[in-house]
Structure formats: C-alpha cells, structure tokens
Amino acid sequence: MTHQPDELFSAVDSLLAAVDGGTVLPAPTERVRLREAAGLTQAAIAQALGVRVPSITAWEAGRAEPKGERLEAYRRLLDGLAHRYPQPASPPDSNPGFPPSPPAPPASSRPGLAGTGPQTMPVDAKPGVMQRSGHAARPARTGTPLSRRPTGKAAGPASAEADDDLRFENGPLAVIDVDTDGQVLAYCVGGLVLDVPAKSIPALVDWTLKEAKLGQSKLSGPGKDADPLLVLTASALERYGLPAALTEDERLAGRIPEGHKVIKQLARAEWKLTKRGFGPWARIYRPAQGSERMCVQLCIPSWNALDTRHWGHAAQLPPAELARLLGTFASRVMTPRGSTAVTGLELMTAFHPPTRASEPGADGKRHSEHNPGSLGKDPVDCAPCEAPDGHPLLAGLPRLHVRGPAEKLFEEAYDWARPMTDAECTLRHLVGIDVNMAFAAGANGLVVGLGEPTQVKQPVFDPKLPGSWLVDLSHVDLSRVKVGKDKWADLDASLLPSPFTPKGERPEGPAWYATPTVAYAQELGYDVRPVEAWVRYDNGRYLDSWYNRLRDAYLATMADLGVGADLSPADFLAAMDGYRQRDPQLAIVVSAVKATVKGGLGKLRERPRGEGWKPGQPWRALSRPTWRPDIRAAVISRTRINLHRKLVKHAAFTGQYPVAILSDCVVYAADGESPLDFLPYRDGKPLPGGFKLGVNPGLVKHEGTQSVLWGEGVREQFNAPELNLARYIKDGTVTDQDTGE
C-alpha cells in the first residue's frame, strides 16, 4: 500500500505524456463519426490495417485499443479524416455548456449494398444526376462535358471499399441501358447516372476509355489496374446492333459469328477481341502502349453471363440495382472478369502477378523480372501422379488402363454415409451443420508449391514440405487415436469415415496423398514411411491474400445482412434464420463470393472443354501458369482433414458420430431440431477443436433439420441403406434423378 500513490502518480504522468505526444485517440463516438463521414466501412479499415473487422468494432465501441504500429496507423487515419471532415461548429444559439449532438443516422438504416438505399432516379430529377441517400454530397466535379454531365456526386460509394483513384472516380463498372426517350445511360456505382453519346460499340469502347472514368486500382504493387466493365442490357444490345439472346449454335460456341457486323465495326476501328471472341464476357482491346492499357470488358446478362446458380436473379434486376449489386462485389472482391470461377482465379493472380519491375540498372532503366511468391509467367508440368486422366504425361499408358490409388493422387471432398444405429433410430431428428467457406478456410495459411516438382525416392516425410507422397496408411486405426499431447481416445471406427479417402473407406495399401493428409496420420499418432514423393522446394503461402480478401468480403456482406461475427450461438442461429430475405441483392453477393472461392480452386485443375480434344493431347488450360492441380489437391486435403479433426474431437467428447457427410455438410442424429441440441457448449463456450457456431470461415451454421423417420423412409423407398442424407437435409426433397433411379 505504501507504493500505491507513486504508482498512481506514474500512471497519471504516463497519460499526460501520451496526451503531449499526440498518441491519444479520439473518443469512440468521434471515431465512428469520422469513418461514416468519409463513407468508409469497418471492413475497409480492417483490411488497410491488417486486422479483423471485430477489432475495428471493438475500437469504435471503446472496448479495446490498438497497440504498437497499428495504434500509430489508426491515429494517422483518424487525424487525416479529422482534417477532411472537421466537427461541425455549434450553431450561434446553442448552449456551449453541452456537448455537440451526435451525428444524424443515415436516411436508410437497413443494411444495404454499396450506395445504400434506393438508387433509382425520381421522376422530377434531372437526367444524368445521381440520387443517393445516407451521405452528404461532394461539391460538383468538373471535367470534359458529356451530353448531360451530372452536376454533383455524393461522397463515394457507401461501402468503404470505394476506389479513391481519381482516374476511376465513377467506379469500376457501369450498366448501359436505353431509357424510354431513347437516351443511352450508364448506371454507375453509388447511384451516378451518365449520358452516353456513343452510337456504336467501337464508339462506346472509346468513350469508356477516354471520358467515363471507370476502372479499379490494382490490388498489389506489381499488379495491373482492373479494366472498366460495361454491362449491356437487352435494350442496349438492340441499340448497338447485337442480338438480345444467342442462338443454340452461338450458345454452344460461346460467341457470335466472326462475320457479325459489330465484329466488323470493331475491326475497322482497329479494336481486337481475345481468343474467346464476342461472347457473354467479351474483352475488347488494343495492344498496350508502355504501361497504359487500352481494354474494356463487356458483360451481357441476357447471354447468360451471370449464371443463375451463382448470381440468382441478378440478370433481371433494373439497371441501377444491377449496378449496385455488381459494384458491391467489385469493391469487396474485384471487378468480375468472367464467371465466378474465372474471377476467383484472376484474383489469385491480381495479388501475385507473375512479374514485377526490377531495380534500375546502371543505365537507369528497369526490366521485367520474376515476382517472388508468384507462380511465374510460364506453366510448369505437374507430377505424373497429379495429372488427371487424358493428360499428355499419361499418353504412354494403355488406352483402357485405369489408374489405381498407387498411380493417381485422388484428394477430393467427402461423399460418405452409413446406416443409422439402433440407438440413433430412437432419436427424433437429423440435424445438418455446414462449414462456412470451408475451402477458403482450408486455404488459409496453407503452404503450397510455387515451382516445379522434384522426385524423391524413399524420402523422410516433412509435414512442412508441400508435395505428393506415396505412402501406405492402411495401418492407421481410428479406434484409437491421439487427440492431444500424450492423450489418446478410444472410438468406434465403424461409425467414422476414414480421413484418407473421399468415400471414407479405409485404404488397402500404398496410395498418393497430399502433404496435409499424411501429416494428419502423424498427428493421430501413427508412423508414416513414404516410398516416393514429388515435392516442391520452392513454396509459400500463395493463397493468403486471396483468402483474406474473400473472407473480408463475406464477413462484411453478412454483417450488412445482420449476421455479425461477435454473436452468441443462439443469437447467431436467430440471425441466420431468413437472412437472405432481409436484402435479396446482398444475399446474391454472398452466393457469388462463395462461388468465387469454389470456382477459383476448381480452375486450378480445369479439364478440357470440347474443342475437339482427344486423350493424350494438351488442352488450353495447360498453357496457364495457374493450372496447378497440386494446389487444388492440397486445399481439398486440408479442408477434409480439418473436418475430420472436428469429427474426432466431437466423438471423443460426446460419443456422437456423424450419419452422413457431403463435402462441408455433416448430419448428426439428435433429440432436438437445433445444432445446440447436440453441440457441446458450456457457458457459451464450444468444445476446443470441435464444431463452433458462427459466421467466420471454418465455423458452422445450421444447414437443415429433418426427422429420423424421413431419413429411414427415404432410404427404404430407394432401397439404399447408405443414401447420403446430407445431400437432401436442407429441404428434404429427394427425386429419382438424385438417386440414379
């Protein structure tokens, strides 16, 4: 107690020193005001500072404070915003003895897309002037006049992922439409509407590059800015002489004929098309001059550019709403470059371009050199075991030869089910849980190969070395596994799938596995002795930035839908109930983000797509440096292992075993209808290493509940005791086509 006054005085002196040093942050309410005044979201600030969105939420609520370099960076951000958006002066008749009133809430409090609130133009509004709620307007911009130039614009897109590059001040994309008066309009992100003077597709491309100020800044230092995207509605197609829909032959070819008049117009204007031609996602360009790119991409929804499996009813939205939806995706992920699969792959390259500019040489000039951490600009051959059937590396195999596990790496997601036990049949319900963004979580922090593989005979297994390993794991016994340091658990192996095969069958001998699978065998407490391996000594965490971008996009959009990352299990389940109906357009963005994850990983092992291909011949995708089946296999391996690890923890602690698993969906028998009826929570805390309810990637949500009687009835109806019920747990609908009948 004698030292207490000294300690108190020291603490006070520290506070005073912090004030003198300018390191004290503004009050939490002021932090929120500054962010909202700039039109920034928590997700954008979190990405800039390299933290998670919940950290920004805690800082703004005063529950926590940043430390170290992040404290300095956050203070610098707030100081800059305070300079741009000073606290409004008190009116003359206000009482100076009272604190200023808090900032008024936005006009629309409902979570929304970039540019919250309705983006339609009122009847009495002047054409070309955007309308937007929720933020104060900027002063009018000046520039090259258009036919009806907008007189002003609100402060950037409401999502803080807005691009501050003045070259792209009108956003990454525009939806081109024709109004009832016959005027061509460009609906941009944030509600901005521009008049389009172009009378032809070549003129439209020229206008886009010279006057529209569309595009998006690069995502990494050595990368390239995203080309502007124009989305053409049916009325715009008619205006510019393009068909409203493709014929059957054109749909199969993926493009309109080379002799079409619009393609001839482009050729006369010296514009070029990429090899995929003028199709649903057309790319029109001229060869780059120095560092300046001259390229515009077209998206044509009525030609099925926006696949309904991933984009829902987006193609039927009015132009302004479609611009909001695609703009939100572009600001949070990237400007779409094609299908969600193509965009997922392009996002990887955007963060790790194959080349970069070198340091100046003796003559002061720079040259292009390999960008460390990228896949390079030239494709590399995969290992023979990683090659899919029909690959040129396998051209020497007999025509009808079927490769077995000892010849072929087969890392795929689970498709496993088993008959229910008598005890499970006495329970009332089957409850499905689904892992959020499972494959994205599998990519997080994963070390993958960057260069070509090296063959090694009789290697010593290294769990940190990415590659493919030929090893016998048939001795791994799931009836006794290691679940912690010096801690073993006895399990019923007949009720668990094997972690080593997609069908859950126990391996019968040597087989090829990716590094995460073999490492898991060691983790379970068993010795592994590979016979052969193809390893990649040049490696790195290639997918980390890709994962972070998609994770943040997913979490920010779910937060806008009312599903936050800091909810309790019960509140999370309640928030997830009907979240898609709160804003159907935001729900489409969520679906597109998920499809970007799965599609991008699938593109790493893209198969031939017609074009007269024959087994043993190369196909187009093999010419890409991003054709990397080993990376895809490693991600799937790790995702499956992550799931099995949770299954084992859950079984060891509760004695409950899964009934069916399909990819990232797991079905358990339970007495209640909710996941909380079988997930072991204690005082709101989940089982360490087990399943946890939440919105973050890797956590689980409720997929659906059906009755045990339904499950047994379906299996009996189709005479399939091991019918995978996880496939139908969401809505309970099963058809003859689903079961192969």
Tab-separated table of C-alpha atoms in Angstrom, residues 119-122 126-132 137-138 150-155 189-193:
chain	number	residue	atom	x	y	z
A	119	GLN	CA	-30.654	4.038	-56.360
A	120	THR	CA	-33.473	4.825	-58.779
A	121	MET	CA	-33.860	8.289	-60.276
A	122	PRO	CA	-37.009	10.176	-59.179
A	126	LYS	CA	-32.707	15.924	-63.791
A	127	PRO	CA	-31.375	13.299	-66.196
A	128	GLY	CA	-27.757	12.440	-65.587
A	129	VAL	CA	-27.821	13.418	-61.911
A	130	MET	CA	-27.354	10.605	-59.454
A	131	GLN	CA	-29.535	10.287	-56.372
A	132	ARG	CA	-28.200	8.794	-53.173
A	137	ALA	CA	-22.832	15.297	-51.268
A	138	ARG	CA	-19.444	16.353	-52.563
A	150	PRO	CA	-24.084	15.024	-63.758
A	151	THR	CA	-23.919	18.170	-61.687
A	152	GLY	CA	-22.740	16.511	-58.498
A	153	LYS	CA	-21.974	13.266	-56.724
A	154	ALA	CA	-22.298	12.046	-53.180
A	155	ALA	CA	-19.251	11.136	-51.229
A	189	VAL	CA	-21.875	2.503	-58.596
A	190	GLY	CA	-23.251	4.876	-55.981
A	191	GLY	CA	-26.301	5.899	-57.992
A	192	LEU	CA	-24.411	8.038	-60.521
A	193	VAL	CA	-26.006	8.149	-63.983
